[in-house]
C-alpha positions as protocol buffer text, in pm:
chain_id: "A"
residue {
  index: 1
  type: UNK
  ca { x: 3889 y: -9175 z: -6621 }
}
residue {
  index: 2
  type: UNK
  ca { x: 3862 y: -9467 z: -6341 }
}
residue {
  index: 3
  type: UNK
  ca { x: 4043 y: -9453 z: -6016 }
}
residue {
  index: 4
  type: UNK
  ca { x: 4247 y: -9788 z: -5924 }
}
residue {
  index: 5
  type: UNK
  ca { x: 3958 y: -9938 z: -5739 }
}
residue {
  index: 6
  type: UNK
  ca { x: 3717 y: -9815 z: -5955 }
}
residue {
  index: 7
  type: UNK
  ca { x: 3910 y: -10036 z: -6261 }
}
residue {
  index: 8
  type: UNK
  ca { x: 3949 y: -10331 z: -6015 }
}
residue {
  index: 9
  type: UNK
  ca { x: 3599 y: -10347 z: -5970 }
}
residue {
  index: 10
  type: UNK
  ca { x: 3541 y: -10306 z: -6380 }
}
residue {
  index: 11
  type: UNK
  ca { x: 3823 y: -10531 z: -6461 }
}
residue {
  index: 12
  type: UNK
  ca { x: 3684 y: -10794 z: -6200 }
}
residue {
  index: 13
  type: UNK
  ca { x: 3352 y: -10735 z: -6358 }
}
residue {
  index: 14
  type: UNK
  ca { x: 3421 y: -10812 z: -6676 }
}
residue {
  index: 15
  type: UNK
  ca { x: 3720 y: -11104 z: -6695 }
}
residue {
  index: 16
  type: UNK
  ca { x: 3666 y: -11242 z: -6303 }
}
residue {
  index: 17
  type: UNK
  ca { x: 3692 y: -11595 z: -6232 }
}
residue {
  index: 18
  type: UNK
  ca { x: 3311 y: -11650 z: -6138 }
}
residue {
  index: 19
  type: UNK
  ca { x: 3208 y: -11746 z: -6501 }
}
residue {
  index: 20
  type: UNK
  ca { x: 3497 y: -11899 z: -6621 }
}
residue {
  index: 21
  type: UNK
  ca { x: 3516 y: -12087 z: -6307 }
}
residue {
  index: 22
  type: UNK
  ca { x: 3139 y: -12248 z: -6337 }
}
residue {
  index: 23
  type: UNK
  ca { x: 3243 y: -12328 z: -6673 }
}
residue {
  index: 24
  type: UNK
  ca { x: 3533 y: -12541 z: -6596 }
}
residue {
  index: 25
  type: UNK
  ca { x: 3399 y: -12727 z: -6328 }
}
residue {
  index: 26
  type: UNK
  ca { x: 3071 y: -12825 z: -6492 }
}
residue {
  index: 27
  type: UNK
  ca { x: 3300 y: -12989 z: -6734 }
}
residue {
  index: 28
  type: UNK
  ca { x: 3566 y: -13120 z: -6566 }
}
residue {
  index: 29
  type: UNK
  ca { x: 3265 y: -13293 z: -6366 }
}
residue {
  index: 30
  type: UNK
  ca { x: 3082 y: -13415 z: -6648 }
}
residue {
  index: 31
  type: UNK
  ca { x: 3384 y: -13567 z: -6781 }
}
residue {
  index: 32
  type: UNK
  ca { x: 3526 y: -13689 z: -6488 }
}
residue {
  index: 33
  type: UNK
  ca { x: 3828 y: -13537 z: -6589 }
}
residue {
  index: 34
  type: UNK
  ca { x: 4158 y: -13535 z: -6305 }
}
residue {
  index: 35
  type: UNK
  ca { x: 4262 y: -13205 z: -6117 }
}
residue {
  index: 36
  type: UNK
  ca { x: 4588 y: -13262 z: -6352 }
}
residue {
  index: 37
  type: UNK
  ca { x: 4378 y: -13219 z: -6668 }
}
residue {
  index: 38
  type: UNK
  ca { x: 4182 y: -12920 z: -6490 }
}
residue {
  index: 39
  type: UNK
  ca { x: 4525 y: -12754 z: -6421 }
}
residue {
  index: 40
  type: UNK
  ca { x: 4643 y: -12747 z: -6742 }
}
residue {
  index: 41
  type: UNK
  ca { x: 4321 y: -12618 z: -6921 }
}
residue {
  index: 42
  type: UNK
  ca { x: 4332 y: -12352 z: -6692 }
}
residue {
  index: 43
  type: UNK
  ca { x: 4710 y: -12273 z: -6750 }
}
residue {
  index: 44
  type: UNK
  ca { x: 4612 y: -12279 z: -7120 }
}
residue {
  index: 45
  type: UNK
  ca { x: 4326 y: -12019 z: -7099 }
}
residue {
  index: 46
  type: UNK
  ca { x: 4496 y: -11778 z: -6877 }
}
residue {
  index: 47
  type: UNK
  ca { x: 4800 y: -11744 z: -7124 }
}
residue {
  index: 48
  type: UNK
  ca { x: 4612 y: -11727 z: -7409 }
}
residue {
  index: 49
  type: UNK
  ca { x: 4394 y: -11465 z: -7285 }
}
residue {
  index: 50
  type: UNK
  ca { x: 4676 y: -11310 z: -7122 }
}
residue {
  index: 51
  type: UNK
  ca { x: 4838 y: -11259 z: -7463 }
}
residue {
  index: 52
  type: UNK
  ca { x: 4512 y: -11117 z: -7647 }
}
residue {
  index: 53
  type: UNK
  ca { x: 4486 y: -10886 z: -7319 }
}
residue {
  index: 54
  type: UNK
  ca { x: 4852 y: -10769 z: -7366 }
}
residue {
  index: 55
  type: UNK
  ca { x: 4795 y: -10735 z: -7737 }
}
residue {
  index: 56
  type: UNK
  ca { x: 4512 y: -10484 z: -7691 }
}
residue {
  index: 57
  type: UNK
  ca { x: 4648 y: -10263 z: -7447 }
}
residue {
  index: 58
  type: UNK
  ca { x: 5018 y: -10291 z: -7651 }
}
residue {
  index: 59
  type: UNK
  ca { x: 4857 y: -10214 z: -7988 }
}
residue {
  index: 60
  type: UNK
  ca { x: 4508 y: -10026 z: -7824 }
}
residue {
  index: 61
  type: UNK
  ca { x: 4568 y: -9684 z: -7985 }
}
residue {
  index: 62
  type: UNK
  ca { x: 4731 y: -9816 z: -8347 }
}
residue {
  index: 63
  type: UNK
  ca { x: 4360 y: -9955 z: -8385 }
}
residue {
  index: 64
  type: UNK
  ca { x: 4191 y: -9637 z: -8276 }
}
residue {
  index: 65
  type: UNK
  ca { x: 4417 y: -9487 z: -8565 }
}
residue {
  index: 66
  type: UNK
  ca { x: 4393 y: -9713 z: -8794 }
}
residue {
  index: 67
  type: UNK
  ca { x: 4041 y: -9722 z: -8817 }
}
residue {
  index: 68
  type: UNK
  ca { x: 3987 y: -9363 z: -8804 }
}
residue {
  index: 69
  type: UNK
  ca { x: 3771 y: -9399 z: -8463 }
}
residue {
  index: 70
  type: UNK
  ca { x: 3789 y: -9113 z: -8224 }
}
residue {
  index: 71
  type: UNK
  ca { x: 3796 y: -9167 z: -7854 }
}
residue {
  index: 72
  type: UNK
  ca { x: 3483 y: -9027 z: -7741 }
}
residue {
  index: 73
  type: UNK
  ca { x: 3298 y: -9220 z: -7963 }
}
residue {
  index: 74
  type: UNK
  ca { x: 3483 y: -9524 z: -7869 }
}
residue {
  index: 75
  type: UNK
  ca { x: 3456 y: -9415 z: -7472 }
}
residue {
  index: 76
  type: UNK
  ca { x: 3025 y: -9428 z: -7601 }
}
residue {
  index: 77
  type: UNK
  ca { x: 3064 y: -9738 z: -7761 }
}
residue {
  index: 78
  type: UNK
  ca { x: 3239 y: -9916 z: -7529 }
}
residue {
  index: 79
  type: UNK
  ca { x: 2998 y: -9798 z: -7220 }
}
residue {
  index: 80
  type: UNK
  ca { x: 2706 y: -9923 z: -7482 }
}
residue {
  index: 81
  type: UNK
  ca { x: 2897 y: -10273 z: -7501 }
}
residue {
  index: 82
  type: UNK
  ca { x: 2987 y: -10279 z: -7088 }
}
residue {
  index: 83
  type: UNK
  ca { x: 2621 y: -10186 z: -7024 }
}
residue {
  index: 84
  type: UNK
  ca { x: 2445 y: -10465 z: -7248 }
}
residue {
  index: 85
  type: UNK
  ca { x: 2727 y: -10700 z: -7093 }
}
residue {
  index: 86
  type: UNK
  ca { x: 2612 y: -10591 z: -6719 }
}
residue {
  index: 87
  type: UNK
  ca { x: 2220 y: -10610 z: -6798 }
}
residue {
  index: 88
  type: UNK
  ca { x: 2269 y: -10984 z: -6953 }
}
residue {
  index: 89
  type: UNK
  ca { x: 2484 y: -11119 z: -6624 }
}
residue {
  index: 90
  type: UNK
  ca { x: 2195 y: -10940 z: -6402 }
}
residue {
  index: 91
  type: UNK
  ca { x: 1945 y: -11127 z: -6603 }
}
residue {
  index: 92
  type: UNK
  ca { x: 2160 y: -11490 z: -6645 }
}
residue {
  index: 93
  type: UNK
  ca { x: 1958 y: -11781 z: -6545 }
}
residue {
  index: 94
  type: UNK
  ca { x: 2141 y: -11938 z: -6319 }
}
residue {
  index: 95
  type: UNK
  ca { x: 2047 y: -12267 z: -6408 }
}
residue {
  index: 96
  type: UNK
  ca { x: 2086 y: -12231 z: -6764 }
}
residue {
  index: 97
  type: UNK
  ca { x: 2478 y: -12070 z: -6749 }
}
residue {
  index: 98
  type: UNK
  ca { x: 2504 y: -12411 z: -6527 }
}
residue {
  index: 99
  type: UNK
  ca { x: 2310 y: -12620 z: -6804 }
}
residue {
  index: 100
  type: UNK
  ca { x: 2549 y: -12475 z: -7089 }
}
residue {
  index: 101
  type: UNK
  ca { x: 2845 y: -12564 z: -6900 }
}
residue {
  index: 102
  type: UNK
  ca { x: 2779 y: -12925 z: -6879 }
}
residue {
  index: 103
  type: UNK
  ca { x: 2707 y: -12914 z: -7250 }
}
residue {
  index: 104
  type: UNK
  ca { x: 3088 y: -12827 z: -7283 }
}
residue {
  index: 105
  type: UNK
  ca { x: 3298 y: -13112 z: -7344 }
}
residue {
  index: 106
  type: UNK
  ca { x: 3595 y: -13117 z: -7145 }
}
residue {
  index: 107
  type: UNK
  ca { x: 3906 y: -13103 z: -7409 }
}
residue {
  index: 108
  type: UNK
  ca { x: 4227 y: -12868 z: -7473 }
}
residue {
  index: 109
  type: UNK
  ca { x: 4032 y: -12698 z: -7701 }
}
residue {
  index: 110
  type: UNK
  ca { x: 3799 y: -12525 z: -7431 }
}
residue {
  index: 111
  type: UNK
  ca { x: 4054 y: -12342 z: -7283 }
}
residue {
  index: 112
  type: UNK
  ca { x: 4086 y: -12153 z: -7605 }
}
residue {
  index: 113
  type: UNK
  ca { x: 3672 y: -12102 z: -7612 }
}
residue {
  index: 114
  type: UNK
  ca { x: 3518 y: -12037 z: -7404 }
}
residue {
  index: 115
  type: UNK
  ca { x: 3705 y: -12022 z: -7126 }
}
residue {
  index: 116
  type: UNK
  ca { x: 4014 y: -11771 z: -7288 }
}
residue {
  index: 117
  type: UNK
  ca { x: 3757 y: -11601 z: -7523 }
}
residue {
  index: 118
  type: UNK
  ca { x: 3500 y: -11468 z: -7450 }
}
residue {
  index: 119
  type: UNK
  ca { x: 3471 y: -11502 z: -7081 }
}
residue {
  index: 120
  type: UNK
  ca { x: 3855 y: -11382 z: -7026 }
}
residue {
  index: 121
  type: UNK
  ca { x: 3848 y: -11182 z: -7293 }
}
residue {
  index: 122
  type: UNK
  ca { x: 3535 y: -11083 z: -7421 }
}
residue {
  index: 123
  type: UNK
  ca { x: 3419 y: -10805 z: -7676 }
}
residue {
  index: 124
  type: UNK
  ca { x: 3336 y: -10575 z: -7359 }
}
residue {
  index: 125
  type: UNK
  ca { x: 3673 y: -10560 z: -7198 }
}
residue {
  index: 126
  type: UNK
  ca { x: 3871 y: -10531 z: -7511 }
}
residue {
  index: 127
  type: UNK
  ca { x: 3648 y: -10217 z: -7591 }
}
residue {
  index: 128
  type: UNK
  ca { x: 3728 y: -10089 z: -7219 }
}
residue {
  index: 129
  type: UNK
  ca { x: 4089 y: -10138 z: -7294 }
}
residue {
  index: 130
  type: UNK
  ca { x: 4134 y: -9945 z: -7650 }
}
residue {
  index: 131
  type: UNK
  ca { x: 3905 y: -9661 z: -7479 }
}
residue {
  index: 132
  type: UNK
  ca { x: 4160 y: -9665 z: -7188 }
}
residue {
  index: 133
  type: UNK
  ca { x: 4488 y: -9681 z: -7368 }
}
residue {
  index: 134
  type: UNK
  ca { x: 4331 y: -9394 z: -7640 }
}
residue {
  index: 135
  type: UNK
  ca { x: 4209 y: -9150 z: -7353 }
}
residue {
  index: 136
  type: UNK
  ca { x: 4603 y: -9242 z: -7185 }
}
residue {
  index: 137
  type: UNK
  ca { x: 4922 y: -8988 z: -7240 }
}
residue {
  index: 138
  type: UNK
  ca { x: 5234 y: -9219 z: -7195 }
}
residue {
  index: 139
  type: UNK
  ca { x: 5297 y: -9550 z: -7022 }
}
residue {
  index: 140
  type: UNK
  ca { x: 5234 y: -9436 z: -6650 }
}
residue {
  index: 141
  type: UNK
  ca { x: 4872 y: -9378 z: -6701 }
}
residue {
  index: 142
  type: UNK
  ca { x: 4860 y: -9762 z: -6819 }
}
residue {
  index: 143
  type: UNK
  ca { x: 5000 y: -9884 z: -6520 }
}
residue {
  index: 144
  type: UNK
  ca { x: 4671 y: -9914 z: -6310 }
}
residue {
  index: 145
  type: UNK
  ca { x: 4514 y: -10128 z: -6606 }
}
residue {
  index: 146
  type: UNK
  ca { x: 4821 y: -10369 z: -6657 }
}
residue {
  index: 147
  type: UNK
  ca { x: 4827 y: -10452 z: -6269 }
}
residue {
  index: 148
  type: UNK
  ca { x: 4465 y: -10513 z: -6256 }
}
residue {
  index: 149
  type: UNK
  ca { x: 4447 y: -10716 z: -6591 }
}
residue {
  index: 150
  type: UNK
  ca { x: 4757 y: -10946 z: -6396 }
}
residue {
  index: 151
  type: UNK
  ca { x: 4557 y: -10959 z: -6057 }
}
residue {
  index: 152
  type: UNK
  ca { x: 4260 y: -11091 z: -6178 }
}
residue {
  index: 153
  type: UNK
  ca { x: 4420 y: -11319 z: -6456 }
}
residue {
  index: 154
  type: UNK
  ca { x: 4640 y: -11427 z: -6185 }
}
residue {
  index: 155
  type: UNK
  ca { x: 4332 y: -11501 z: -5953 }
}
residue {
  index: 156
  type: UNK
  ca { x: 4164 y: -11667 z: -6212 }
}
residue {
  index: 157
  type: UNK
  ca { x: 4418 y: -11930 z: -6253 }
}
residue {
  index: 158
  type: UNK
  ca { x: 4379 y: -12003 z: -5877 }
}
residue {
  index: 159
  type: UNK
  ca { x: 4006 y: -12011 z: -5915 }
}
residue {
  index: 160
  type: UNK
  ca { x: 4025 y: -12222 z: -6198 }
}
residue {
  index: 161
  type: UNK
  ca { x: 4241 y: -12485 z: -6127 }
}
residue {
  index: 162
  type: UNK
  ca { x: 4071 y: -12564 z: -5806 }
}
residue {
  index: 163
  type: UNK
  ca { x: 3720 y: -12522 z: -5948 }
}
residue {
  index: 164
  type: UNK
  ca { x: 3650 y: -12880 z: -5865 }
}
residue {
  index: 165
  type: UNK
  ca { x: 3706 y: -12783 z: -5494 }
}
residue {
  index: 166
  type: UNK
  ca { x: 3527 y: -12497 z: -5500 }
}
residue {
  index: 167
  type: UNK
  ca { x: 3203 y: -12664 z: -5648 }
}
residue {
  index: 168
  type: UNK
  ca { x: 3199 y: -12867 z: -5372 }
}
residue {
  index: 169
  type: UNK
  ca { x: 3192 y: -12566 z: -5108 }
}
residue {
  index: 170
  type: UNK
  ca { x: 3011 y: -12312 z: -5332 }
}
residue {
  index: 171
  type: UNK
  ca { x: 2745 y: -12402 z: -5614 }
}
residue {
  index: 172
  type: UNK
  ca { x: 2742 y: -12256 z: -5940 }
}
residue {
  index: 173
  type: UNK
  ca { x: 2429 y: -12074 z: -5881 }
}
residue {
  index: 174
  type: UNK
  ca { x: 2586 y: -11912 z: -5600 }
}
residue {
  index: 175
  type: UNK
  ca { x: 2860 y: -11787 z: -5785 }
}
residue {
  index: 176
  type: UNK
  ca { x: 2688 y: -11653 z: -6081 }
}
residue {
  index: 177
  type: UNK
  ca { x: 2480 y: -11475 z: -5839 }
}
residue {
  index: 178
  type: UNK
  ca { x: 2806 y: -11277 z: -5654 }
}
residue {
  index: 179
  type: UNK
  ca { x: 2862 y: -11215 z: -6045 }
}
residue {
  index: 180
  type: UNK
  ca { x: 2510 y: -11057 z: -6040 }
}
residue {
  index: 181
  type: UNK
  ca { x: 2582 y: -10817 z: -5722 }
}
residue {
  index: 182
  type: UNK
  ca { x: 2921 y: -10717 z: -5935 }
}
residue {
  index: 183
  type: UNK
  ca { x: 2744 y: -10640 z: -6222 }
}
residue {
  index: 184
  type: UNK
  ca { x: 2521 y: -10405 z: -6068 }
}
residue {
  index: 185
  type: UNK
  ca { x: 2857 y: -10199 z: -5975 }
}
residue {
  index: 186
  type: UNK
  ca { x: 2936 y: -10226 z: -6350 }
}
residue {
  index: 187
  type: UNK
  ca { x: 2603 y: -10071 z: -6464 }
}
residue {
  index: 188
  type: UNK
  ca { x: 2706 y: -9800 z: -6285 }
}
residue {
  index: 189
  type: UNK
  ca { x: 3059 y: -9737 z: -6402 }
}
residue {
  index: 190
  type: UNK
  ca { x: 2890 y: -9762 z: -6787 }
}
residue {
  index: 191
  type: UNK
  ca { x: 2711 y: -9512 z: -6751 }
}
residue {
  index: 192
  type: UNK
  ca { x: 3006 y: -9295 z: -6605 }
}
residue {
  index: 193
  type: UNK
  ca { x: 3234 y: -9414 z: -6943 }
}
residue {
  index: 194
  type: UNK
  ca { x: 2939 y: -9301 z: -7107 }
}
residue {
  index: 195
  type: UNK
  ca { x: 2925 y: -8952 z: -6975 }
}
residue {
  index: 196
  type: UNK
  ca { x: 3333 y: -8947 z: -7018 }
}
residue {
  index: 197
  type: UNK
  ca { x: 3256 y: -9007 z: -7373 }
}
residue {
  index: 198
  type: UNK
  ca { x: 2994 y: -8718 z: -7406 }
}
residue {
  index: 199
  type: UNK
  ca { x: 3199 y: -8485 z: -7179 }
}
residue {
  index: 200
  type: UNK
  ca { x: 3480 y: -8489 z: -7424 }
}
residue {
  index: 201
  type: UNK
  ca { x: 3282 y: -8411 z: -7714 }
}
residue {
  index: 202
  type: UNK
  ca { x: 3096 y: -8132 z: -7472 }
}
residue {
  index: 203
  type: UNK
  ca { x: 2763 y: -8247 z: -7483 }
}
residue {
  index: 204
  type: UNK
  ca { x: 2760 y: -8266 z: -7113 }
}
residue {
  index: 205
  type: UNK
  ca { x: 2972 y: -8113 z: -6841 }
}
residue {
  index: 206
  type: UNK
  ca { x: 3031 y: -8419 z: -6618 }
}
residue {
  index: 207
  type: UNK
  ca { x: 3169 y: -8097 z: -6369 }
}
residue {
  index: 208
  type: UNK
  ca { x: 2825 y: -7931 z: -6377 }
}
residue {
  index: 209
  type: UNK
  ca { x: 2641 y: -8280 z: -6314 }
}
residue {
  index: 210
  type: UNK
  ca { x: 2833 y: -8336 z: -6010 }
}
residue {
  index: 211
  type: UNK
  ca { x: 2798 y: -7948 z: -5877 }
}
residue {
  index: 212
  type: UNK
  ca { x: 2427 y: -8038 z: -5971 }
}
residue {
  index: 213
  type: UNK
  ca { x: 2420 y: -8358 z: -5784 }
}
């Protein structure tokens, strides 16, 4: 469906460190809270969304079956979700997203929400990941998804626990705004799920829109 960079850029998209980032350290400043405390929160909310991550992808297609829900219209769904997900980070107030951070109170709680859920692991990507692990055959195909979801989880940690560092070198408004420029990408790779989607149930021939293109 995606090639490896493609799903980088998706993944990275989606469960980045930009937002969760901002979040954290508009907290932790509020609160005055130690780079001890701010390690720990972030250790919290990577593993937990870690493990809803891994529970997706592991149980991905028993849901699809359970529920009766065929891919295509799952692929269509989830491009719906990814879309509405882009157009509200393009159109994110800077200010505001900084505003609603400092309204968080800094406890153990918020690595849990909203850092874990649902800016690690939102509604979006755990659409992605069912429509990916229902359109796979076998483990191998997986394998590109499970080593991006680590990456960026991984990188998130590193972003997180030094958020109160990087505030000082990079304002929030900058950041959401990179998050803006990578959300652009993911408008775009929407609207290809989307066509995967309709291309399966032959609506469209994604083959005859490229030869036309």
């Amino acid at each position: 469906m995606f090639n490896p960079i493609e799903l980088f850029i998706l993944m990275w998209a989606v469960i980045g460190p930009l937002k969760p980032t901002v979040v954290l350290a508009s907290a932790a400043s509020n609160s005055g809270a130690s780079e001890a405390e701010v390690r720990k929160i972030a250790l919290k909310a990577v593993v937990t969304a870690a493990s809803i991550l891994g529970a997706f992808i592991v149980l991905g297609e028993f849901a699809l079956d359970m529920f009766k829900v065929s891919i295509p219209a799952f692929q269509i769904g989830g491009a719906l979700v990814l879309l509405v997900f882009a157009m509200q980070t393009i159109l994110e107030d800077p200010e505001r997203a900084k505003q609603e951070g400092r309204s968080i109170s800094l406890s153990p709680n918020i690595a849990i929400y909203p850092l874990a859920m649902p800016l690690m692991s939102s509604p979006a990507i755990l659409i992605l990941i069912i429509s990916l692990v229902g359109e796979s055959e076998g483990f191998l195909p997986l394998i590109p998804l499970i080593v991006s979801t680590t990456i960026i989880l991984v990188i998130d940690y590193l972003f997180m626990r030094n958020c109160l560092r990087i505030a000082k070198v990079l304002s929030p408004a900058v950041m959401l705004t990179l998050g803006k420029i990578i959300a652009i990408l993911l408008v775009g790779l929407a609207v290809e799920l989307m066509f995967v989607g309709l291309n399966s149930w032959g609506v469209v021939s994604i083959e005859g829109l490229k030869a036309t293109g």
